Amino acid sequence: MLISEIRKIPIKVTGLLIICISLNFFLLPHEIASAGVGAVGFLVQVLWGVDLHLTVWIINVSMLILTLFLLGKATFFRILLGSLLFPLFLSILPEMKLLDSYPLSLILGSFCFSFGVYFLIKIDSSNGGLNVPPLFFKKYFNLDESLGMFISNLVILLLNFIVQGLEKAFIASISIVLMSLFMKLLLKLPIHFIK
């Protein structure tokens, strides 16, 4: 099992880097806050001036601690590396507007985010953050994980509306829909990673 987990590390790192690229090069430079804990960090930064990376660290470490106590050691160790590497990569990778085109950045950013998450899903891993609450909902309230993720996305949309207004919340909702569609297409690919 340990050897299998070690062999998954390059895939995990690749997925995490792709997610960070989507955020730092496409979505966040255009103030599109649609994607998980990075979006929450951005919105907290806009609202209260707290550094985005600090918020991501706090959320991810908090979710790790809750996971250890509420979901057990197996789940904790499954998401540990991703939860710690994600905020690290997000802070190391520079934020720059790769494209001036807003619509193209929205589409490419949403695709890249889905592609990165796809890598993590295929090896049963996670980048932590808002991917963790659906696991709590499933265990303690018997809610399907997709419904739990829907609830997390609703929270992000509500925060967008409060912090940035209706237009940005609508754009974030478009991005979330695109991510869902891209993920559905990617999961149909006949590609098998390390188990």
PDB file of N, CA, C and O in Angstrom, residues 50-111:
ATOM      1  N   VAL A  50      -7.435  40.030   4.164  1.00  0.00           N
ATOM      2  CA  VAL A  50      -6.612  38.922   4.661  1.00  0.00           C
ATOM      3  C   VAL A  50      -5.982  38.221   3.466  1.00  0.00           C
ATOM      4  O   VAL A  50      -6.667  37.931   2.481  1.00  0.00           O
ATOM      5  N   ASP A  51      -4.677  37.955   3.544  1.00  0.00           N
ATOM      6  CA  ASP A  51      -3.974  37.323   2.429  1.00  0.00           C
ATOM      7  C   ASP A  51      -4.655  36.020   2.015  1.00  0.00           C
ATOM      8  O   ASP A  51      -4.970  35.169   2.867  1.00  0.00           O
ATOM      9  N   LEU A  52      -4.879  35.883   0.721  1.00  0.00           N
ATOM     10  CA  LEU A  52      -5.536  34.705   0.141  1.00  0.00           C
ATOM     11  C   LEU A  52      -4.875  33.408   0.613  1.00  0.00           C
ATOM     12  O   LEU A  52      -5.547  32.457   1.027  1.00  0.00           O
ATOM     13  N   HIS A  53      -3.551  33.373   0.573  1.00  0.00           N
ATOM     14  CA  HIS A  53      -2.824  32.138   0.900  1.00  0.00           C
ATOM     15  C   HIS A  53      -2.962  31.764   2.369  1.00  0.00           C
ATOM     16  O   HIS A  53      -3.039  30.585   2.711  1.00  0.00           O
ATOM     17  N   LEU A  54      -3.031  32.771   3.239  1.00  0.00           N
ATOM     18  CA  LEU A  54      -3.218  32.516   4.665  1.00  0.00           C
ATOM     19  C   LEU A  54      -4.584  31.868   4.904  1.00  0.00           C
ATOM     20  O   LEU A  54      -4.704  30.894   5.654  1.00  0.00           O
ATOM     21  N   THR A  55      -5.613  32.400   4.239  1.00  0.00           N
ATOM     22  CA  THR A  55      -6.961  31.834   4.372  1.00  0.00           C
ATOM     23  C   THR A  55      -6.994  30.388   3.884  1.00  0.00           C
ATOM     24  O   THR A  55      -7.583  29.520   4.536  1.00  0.00           O
ATOM     25  N   VAL A  56      -6.344  30.120   2.756  1.00  0.00           N
ATOM     26  CA  VAL A  56      -6.315  28.750   2.214  1.00  0.00           C
ATOM     27  C   VAL A  56      -5.614  27.808   3.194  1.00  0.00           C
ATOM     28  O   VAL A  56      -6.083  26.690   3.445  1.00  0.00           O
ATOM     29  N   TRP A  57      -4.495  28.258   3.760  1.00  0.00           N
ATOM     30  CA  TRP A  57      -3.787  27.446   4.759  1.00  0.00           C
ATOM     31  C   TRP A  57      -4.676  27.147   5.957  1.00  0.00           C
ATOM     32  O   TRP A  57      -4.767  25.997   6.411  1.00  0.00           O
ATOM     33  N   ILE A  58      -5.340  28.191   6.469  1.00  0.00           N
ATOM     34  CA  ILE A  58      -6.184  28.026   7.656  1.00  0.00           C
ATOM     35  C   ILE A  58      -7.315  27.038   7.384  1.00  0.00           C
ATOM     36  O   ILE A  58      -7.590  26.130   8.178  1.00  0.00           O
ATOM     37  N   ILE A  59      -7.981  27.201   6.237  1.00  0.00           N
ATOM     38  CA  ILE A  59      -9.089  26.296   5.899  1.00  0.00           C
ATOM     39  C   ILE A  59      -8.590  24.865   5.724  1.00  0.00           C
ATOM     40  O   ILE A  59      -9.174  23.914   6.265  1.00  0.00           O
ATOM     41  N   ASN A  60      -7.504  24.687   4.977  1.00  0.00           N
ATOM     42  CA  ASN A  60      -7.013  23.333   4.719  1.00  0.00           C
ATOM     43  C   ASN A  60      -6.545  22.621   5.985  1.00  0.00           C
ATOM     44  O   ASN A  60      -6.845  21.444   6.198  1.00  0.00           O
ATOM     45  N   VAL A  61      -5.812  23.338   6.845  1.00  0.00           N
ATOM     46  CA  VAL A  61      -5.350  22.724   8.098  1.00  0.00           C
ATOM     47  C   VAL A  61      -6.539  22.425   9.010  1.00  0.00           C
ATOM     48  O   VAL A  61      -6.594  21.353   9.635  1.00  0.00           O
ATOM     49  N   SER A  62      -7.516  23.329   9.052  1.00  0.00           N
ATOM     50  CA  SER A  62      -8.724  23.097   9.852  1.00  0.00           C
ATOM     51  C   SER A  62      -9.468  21.856   9.370  1.00  0.00           C
ATOM     52  O   SER A  62      -9.916  21.025  10.175  1.00  0.00           O
ATOM     53  N   MET A  63      -9.608  21.728   8.046  1.00  0.00           N
ATOM     54  CA  MET A  63     -10.296  20.568   7.481  1.00  0.00           C
ATOM     55  C   MET A  63      -9.530  19.277   7.769  1.00  0.00           C
ATOM     56  O   MET A  63     -10.124  18.226   8.010  1.00  0.00           O
ATOM     57  N   LEU A  64      -8.191  19.357   7.752  1.00  0.00           N
ATOM     58  CA  LEU A  64      -7.381  18.183   8.084  1.00  0.00           C
ATOM     59  C   LEU A  64      -7.619  17.730   9.528  1.00  0.00           C
ATOM     60  O   LEU A  64      -7.777  16.535   9.798  1.00  0.00           O
ATOM     61  N   ILE A  65      -7.639  18.693  10.439  1.00  0.00           N
ATOM     62  CA  ILE A  65      -7.854  18.369  11.852  1.00  0.00           C
ATOM     63  C   ILE A  65      -9.241  17.752  12.048  1.00  0.00           C
ATOM     64  O   ILE A  65      -9.396  16.722  12.719  1.00  0.00           O
ATOM     65  N   LEU A  66     -10.255  18.359  11.430  1.00  0.00           N
ATOM     66  CA  LEU A  66     -11.609  17.815  11.521  1.00  0.00           C
ATOM     67  C   LEU A  66     -11.688  16.419  10.907  1.00  0.00           C
ATOM     68  O   LEU A  66     -12.369  15.534  11.436  1.00  0.00           O
ATOM     69  N   THR A  67     -10.978  16.230   9.805  1.00  0.00           N
ATOM     70  CA  THR A  67     -10.963  14.921   9.148  1.00  0.00           C
ATOM     71  C   THR A  67     -10.390  13.858  10.069  1.00  0.00           C
ATOM     72  O   THR A  67     -10.932  12.754  10.180  1.00  0.00           O
ATOM     73  N   LEU A  68      -9.299  14.177  10.733  1.00  0.00           N
ATOM     74  CA  LEU A  68      -8.662  13.215  11.638  1.00  0.00           C
ATOM     75  C   LEU A  68      -9.628  12.772  12.732  1.00  0.00           C
ATOM     76  O   LEU A  68      -9.734  11.581  13.032  1.00  0.00           O
ATOM     77  N   PHE A  69     -10.369  13.731  13.297  1.00  0.00           N
ATOM     78  CA  PHE A  69     -11.258  13.404  14.411  1.00  0.00           C
ATOM     79  C   PHE A  69     -12.621  12.871  13.971  1.00  0.00           C
ATOM     80  O   PHE A  69     -13.212  12.041  14.670  1.00  0.00           O
ATOM     81  N   LEU A  70     -13.118  13.326  12.817  1.00  0.00           N
ATOM     82  CA  LEU A  70     -14.475  12.951  12.413  1.00  0.00           C
ATOM     83  C   LEU A  70     -14.543  11.867  11.349  1.00  0.00           C
ATOM     84  O   LEU A  70     -15.556  11.174  11.233  1.00  0.00           O
ATOM     85  N   LEU A  71     -13.478  11.730  10.552  1.00  0.00           N
ATOM     86  CA  LEU A  71     -13.511  10.757   9.455  1.00  0.00           C
ATOM     87  C   LEU A  71     -12.470   9.652   9.590  1.00  0.00           C
ATOM     88  O   LEU A  71     -12.510   8.676   8.847  1.00  0.00           O
ATOM     89  N   GLY A  72     -11.524   9.819  10.502  1.00  0.00           N
ATOM     90  CA  GLY A  72     -10.572   8.752  10.765  1.00  0.00           C
ATOM     91  C   GLY A  72      -9.232   8.921  10.063  1.00  0.00           C
ATOM     92  O   GLY A  72      -9.060   9.765   9.182  1.00  0.00           O
ATOM     93  N   LYS A  73      -8.296   8.069  10.485  1.00  0.00           N
ATOM     94  CA  LYS A  73      -6.911   8.160   9.995  1.00  0.00           C
ATOM     95  C   LYS A  73      -6.784   7.851   8.514  1.00  0.00           C
ATOM     96  O   LYS A  73      -5.972   8.458   7.811  1.00  0.00           O
ATOM     97  N   ALA A  74      -7.555   6.893   8.018  1.00  0.00           N
ATOM     98  CA  ALA A  74      -7.428   6.494   6.607  1.00  0.00           C
ATOM     99  C   ALA A  74      -7.721   7.670   5.685  1.00  0.00           C
ATOM    100  O   ALA A  74      -6.944   7.960   4.764  1.00  0.00           O
ATOM    101  N   THR A  75      -8.830   8.364   5.933  1.00  0.00           N
ATOM    102  CA  THR A  75      -9.184   9.530   5.107  1.00  0.00           C
ATOM    103  C   THR A  75      -8.191  10.658   5.332  1.00  0.00           C
ATOM    104  O   THR A  75      -7.806  11.354   4.386  1.00  0.00           O
ATOM    105  N   PHE A  76      -7.768  10.843   6.580  1.00  0.00           N
ATOM    106  CA  PHE A  76      -6.782  11.885   6.904  1.00  0.00           C
ATOM    107  C   PHE A  76      -5.513  11.702   6.077  1.00  0.00           C
ATOM    108  O   PHE A  76      -5.036  12.647   5.442  1.00  0.00           O
ATOM    109  N   PHE A  77      -4.971  10.497   6.067  1.00  0.00           N
ATOM    110  CA  PHE A  77      -3.723  10.263   5.328  1.00  0.00           C
ATOM    111  C   PHE A  77      -3.933  10.301   3.816  1.00  0.00           C
ATOM    112  O   PHE A  77      -3.026  10.668   3.072  1.00  0.00           O
ATOM    113  N   ARG A  78      -5.158   9.995   3.374  1.00  0.00           N
ATOM    114  CA  ARG A  78      -5.462  10.035   1.938  1.00  0.00           C
ATOM    115  C   ARG A  78      -5.434  11.463   1.402  1.00  0.00           C
ATOM    116  O   ARG A  78      -5.051  11.701   0.261  1.00  0.00           O
ATOM    117  N   ILE A  79      -5.842  12.443   2.242  1.00  0.00           N
ATOM    118  CA  ILE A  79      -5.901  13.830   1.767  1.00  0.00           C
ATOM    119  C   ILE A  79      -4.775  14.706   2.323  1.00  0.00           C
ATOM    120  O   ILE A  79      -4.675  15.874   1.959  1.00  0.00           O
ATOM    121  N   LEU A  80      -3.940  14.136   3.182  1.00  0.00           N
ATOM    122  CA  LEU A  80      -2.908  14.925   3.876  1.00  0.00           C
ATOM    123  C   LEU A  80      -1.977  15.654   2.913  1.00  0.00           C
ATOM    124  O   LEU A  80      -1.832  16.885   2.980  1.00  0.00           O
ATOM    125  N   LEU A  81      -1.341  14.922   2.017  1.00  0.00           N
ATOM    126  CA  LEU A  81      -0.343  15.519   1.123  1.00  0.00           C
ATOM    127  C   LEU A  81      -0.958  16.592   0.232  1.00  0.00           C
ATOM    128  O   LEU A  81      -0.415  17.692   0.097  1.00  0.00           O
ATOM    129  N   GLY A  82      -2.111  16.286  -0.358  1.00  0.00           N
ATOM    130  CA  GLY A  82      -2.777  17.263  -1.223  1.00  0.00           C
ATOM    131  C   GLY A  82      -3.185  18.515  -0.480  1.00  0.00           C
ATOM    132  O   GLY A  82      -3.056  19.632  -0.989  1.00  0.00           O
ATOM    133  N   SER A  83      -3.665  18.336   0.758  1.00  0.00           N
ATOM    134  CA  SER A  83      -4.101  19.473   1.571  1.00  0.00           C
ATOM    135  C   SER A  83      -2.952  20.405   1.933  1.00  0.00           C
ATOM    136  O   SER A  83      -3.144  21.611   2.067  1.00  0.00           O
ATOM    137  N   LEU A  84      -1.758  19.843   2.102  1.00  0.00           N
ATOM    138  CA  LEU A  84      -0.595  20.655   2.456  1.00  0.00           C
ATOM    139  C   LEU A  84       0.124  21.226   1.232  1.00  0.00           C
ATOM    140  O   LEU A  84       0.606  22.361   1.263  1.00  0.00           O
ATOM    141  N   LEU A  85       0.187  20.440   0.162  1.00  0.00           N
ATOM    142  CA  LEU A  85       0.884  20.912  -1.043  1.00  0.00           C
ATOM    143  C   LEU A  85       0.092  21.976  -1.796  1.00  0.00           C
ATOM    144  O   LEU A  85       0.676  22.888  -2.391  1.00  0.00           O
ATOM    145  N   PHE A  86      -1.244  21.869  -1.790  1.00  0.00           N
ATOM    146  CA  PHE A  86      -2.051  22.817  -2.556  1.00  0.00           C
ATOM    147  C   PHE A  86      -1.800  24.277  -2.160  1.00  0.00           C
ATOM    148  O   PHE A  86      -1.471  25.103  -3.019  1.00  0.00           O
ATOM    149  N   PRO A  87      -1.921  24.640  -0.865  1.00  0.00           N
ATOM    150  CA  PRO A  87      -1.647  26.045  -0.528  1.00  0.00           C
ATOM    151  C   PRO A  87      -0.204  26.448  -0.769  1.00  0.00           C
ATOM    152  O   PRO A  87       0.084  27.603  -1.101  1.00  0.00           O
ATOM    153  N   LEU A  88       0.713  25.481  -0.648  1.00  0.00           N
ATOM    154  CA  LEU A  88       2.126  25.760  -0.920  1.00  0.00           C
ATOM    155  C   LEU A  88       2.318  26.108  -2.394  1.00  0.00           C
ATOM    156  O   LEU A  88       2.915  27.143  -2.730  1.00  0.00           O
ATOM    157  N   PHE A  89       1.803  25.267  -3.295  1.00  0.00           N
ATOM    158  CA  PHE A  89       1.919  25.525  -4.737  1.00  0.00           C
ATOM    159  C   PHE A  89       1.213  26.823  -5.125  1.00  0.00           C
ATOM    160  O   PHE A  89       1.697  27.580  -5.963  1.00  0.00           O
ATOM    161  N   LEU A  90       0.051  27.062  -4.511  1.00  0.00           N
ATOM    162  CA  LEU A  90      -0.727  28.268  -4.832  1.00  0.00           C
ATOM    163  C   LEU A  90       0.055  29.527  -4.478  1.00  0.00           C
ATOM    164  O   LEU A  90      -0.004  30.528  -5.185  1.00  0.00           O
ATOM    165  N   SER A  91       0.820  29.469  -3.383  1.00  0.00           N
ATOM    166  CA  SER A  91       1.592  30.645  -2.969  1.00  0.00           C
ATOM    167  C   SER A  91       2.892  30.790  -3.757  1.00  0.00           C
ATOM    168  O   SER A  91       3.369  31.902  -3.974  1.00  0.00           O
ATOM    169  N   ILE A  92       3.471  29.673  -4.197  1.00  0.00           N
ATOM    170  CA  ILE A  92       4.729  29.722  -4.956  1.00  0.00           C
ATOM    171  C   ILE A  92       4.490  30.161  -6.398  1.00  0.00           C
ATOM    172  O   ILE A  92       5.237  30.965  -6.952  1.00  0.00           O
ATOM    173  N   LEU A  93       3.433  29.649  -7.001  1.00  0.00           N
ATOM    174  CA  LEU A  93       3.130  29.967  -8.400  1.00  0.00           C
ATOM    175  C   LEU A  93       2.678  31.427  -8.495  1.00  0.00           C
ATOM    176  O   LEU A  93       1.751  31.833  -7.790  1.00  0.00           O
ATOM    177  N   PRO A  94       3.314  32.231  -9.341  1.00  0.00           N
ATOM    178  CA  PRO A  94       2.925  33.655  -9.401  1.00  0.00           C
ATOM    179  C   PRO A  94       1.536  33.829  -9.995  1.00  0.00           C
ATOM    180  O   PRO A  94       1.113  33.043 -10.846  1.00  0.00           O
ATOM    181  N   GLU A  95       0.836  34.846  -9.527  1.00  0.00           N
ATOM    182  CA  GLU A  95      -0.461  35.163 -10.126  1.00  0.00           C
ATOM    183  C   GLU A  95      -0.244  36.145 -11.263  1.00  0.00           C
ATOM    184  O   GLU A  95       0.299  37.222 -11.058  1.00  0.00           O
ATOM    185  N   MET A  96      -0.638  35.735 -12.458  1.00  0.00           N
ATOM    186  CA  MET A  96      -0.495  36.611 -13.627  1.00  0.00           C
ATOM    187  C   MET A  96      -1.628  36.358 -14.609  1.00  0.00           C
ATOM    188  O   MET A  96      -2.107  35.235 -14.738  1.00  0.00           O
ATOM    189  N   LYS A  97      -2.053  37.419 -15.250  1.00  0.00           N
ATOM    190  CA  LYS A  97      -3.122  37.311 -16.238  1.00  0.00           C
ATOM    191  C   LYS A  97      -2.516  36.814 -17.548  1.00  0.00           C
ATOM    192  O   LYS A  97      -1.878  37.572 -18.269  1.00  0.00           O
ATOM    193  N   LEU A  98      -2.708  35.535 -17.823  1.00  0.00           N
ATOM    194  CA  LEU A  98      -2.112  34.939 -19.010  1.00  0.00           C
ATOM    195  C   LEU A  98      -2.807  35.415 -20.286  1.00  0.00           C
ATOM    196  O   LEU A  98      -2.172  35.611 -21.319  1.00  0.00           O
ATOM    197  N   LEU A  99      -4.131  35.597 -20.198  1.00  0.00           N
ATOM    198  CA  LEU A  99      -4.913  36.047 -21.348  1.00  0.00           C
ATOM    199  C   LEU A  99      -5.732  37.278 -20.968  1.00  0.00           C
ATOM    200  O   LEU A  99      -6.299  37.334 -19.875  1.00  0.00           O
ATOM    201  N   ASP A 100      -5.823  38.241 -21.882  1.00  0.00           N
ATOM    202  CA  ASP A 100      -6.680  39.403 -21.638  1.00  0.00           C
ATOM    203  C   ASP A 100      -8.151  39.074 -21.867  1.00  0.00           C
ATOM    204  O   ASP A 100      -9.032  39.717 -21.303  1.00  0.00           O
ATOM    205  N   SER A 101      -8.400  38.059 -22.687  1.00  0.00           N
ATOM    206  CA  SER A 101      -9.776  37.680 -23.012  1.00  0.00           C
ATOM    207  C   SER A 101     -10.472  37.088 -21.786  1.00  0.00           C
ATOM    208  O   SER A 101     -10.084  36.036 -21.280  1.00  0.00           O
ATOM    209  N   TYR A 102     -11.517  37.774 -21.331  1.00  0.00           N
ATOM    210  CA  TYR A 102     -12.272  37.319 -20.164  1.00  0.00           C
ATOM    211  C   TYR A 102     -12.988  35.992 -20.443  1.00  0.00           C
ATOM    212  O   TYR A 102     -12.865  35.043 -19.652  1.00  0.00           O
ATOM    213  N   PRO A 103     -13.747  35.892 -21.562  1.00  0.00           N
ATOM    214  CA  PRO A 103     -14.461  34.629 -21.830  1.00  0.00           C
ATOM    215  C   PRO A 103     -13.516  33.436 -21.992  1.00  0.00           C
ATOM    216  O   PRO A 103     -13.788  32.342 -21.481  1.00  0.00           O
ATOM    217  N   LEU A 104     -12.392  33.642 -22.681  1.00  0.00           N
ATOM    218  CA  LEU A 104     -11.440  32.553 -22.890  1.00  0.00           C
ATOM    219  C   LEU A 104     -10.787  32.138 -21.569  1.00  0.00           C
ATOM    220  O   LEU A 104     -10.586  30.943 -21.307  1.00  0.00           O
ATOM    221  N   SER A 105     -10.490  33.115 -20.740  1.00  0.00           N
ATOM    222  CA  SER A 105      -9.926  32.805 -19.418  1.00  0.00           C
ATOM    223  C   SER A 105     -10.927  32.026 -18.569  1.00  0.00           C
ATOM    224  O   SER A 105     -10.550  31.098 -17.845  1.00  0.00           O
ATOM    225  N   LEU A 106     -12.199  32.404 -18.675  1.00  0.00           N
ATOM    226  CA  LEU A 106     -13.257  31.704 -17.942  1.00  0.00           C
ATOM    227  C   LEU A 106     -13.328  30.236 -18.371  1.00  0.00           C
ATOM    228  O   LEU A 106     -13.347  29.329 -17.536  1.00  0.00           O
ATOM    229  N   ILE A 107     -13.299  30.009 -19.677  1.00  0.00           N
ATOM    230  CA  ILE A 107     -13.418  28.640 -20.203  1.00  0.00           C
ATOM    231  C   ILE A 107     -12.160  27.827 -19.895  1.00  0.00           C
ATOM    232  O   ILE A 107     -12.246  26.701 -19.383  1.00  0.00           O
ATOM    233  N   LEU A 108     -10.983  28.392 -20.195  1.00  0.00           N
ATOM    234  CA  LEU A 108      -9.731  27.652 -19.973  1.00  0.00           C
ATOM    235  C   LEU A 108      -9.473  27.421 -18.480  1.00  0.00           C
ATOM    236  O   LEU A 108      -9.023  26.344 -18.081  1.00  0.00           O
ATOM    237  N   GLY A 109      -9.776  28.432 -17.666  1.00  0.00           N
ATOM    238  CA  GLY A 109      -9.604  28.280 -16.231  1.00  0.00           C
ATOM    239  C   GLY A 109     -10.505  27.202 -15.661  1.00  0.00           C
ATOM    240  O   GLY A 109     -10.077  26.377 -14.838  1.00  0.00           O
ATOM    241  N   SER A 110     -11.746  27.180 -16.107  1.00  0.00           N
ATOM    242  CA  SER A 110     -12.700  26.161 -15.647  1.00  0.00           C
ATOM    243  C   SER A 110     -12.263  24.776 -16.099  1.00  0.00           C
ATOM    244  O   SER A 110     -12.351  23.802 -15.335  1.00  0.00           O
ATOM    245  N   PHE A 111     -11.769  24.686 -17.351  1.00  0.00           N
ATOM    246  CA  PHE A 111     -11.297  23.381 -17.848  1.00  0.00           C
ATOM    247  C   PHE A 111     -10.066  22.902 -17.072  1.00  0.00           C
ATOM    248  O   PHE A 111     -10.003  21.745 -16.648  1.00  0.00           O
TER     249      PHE A 111
END
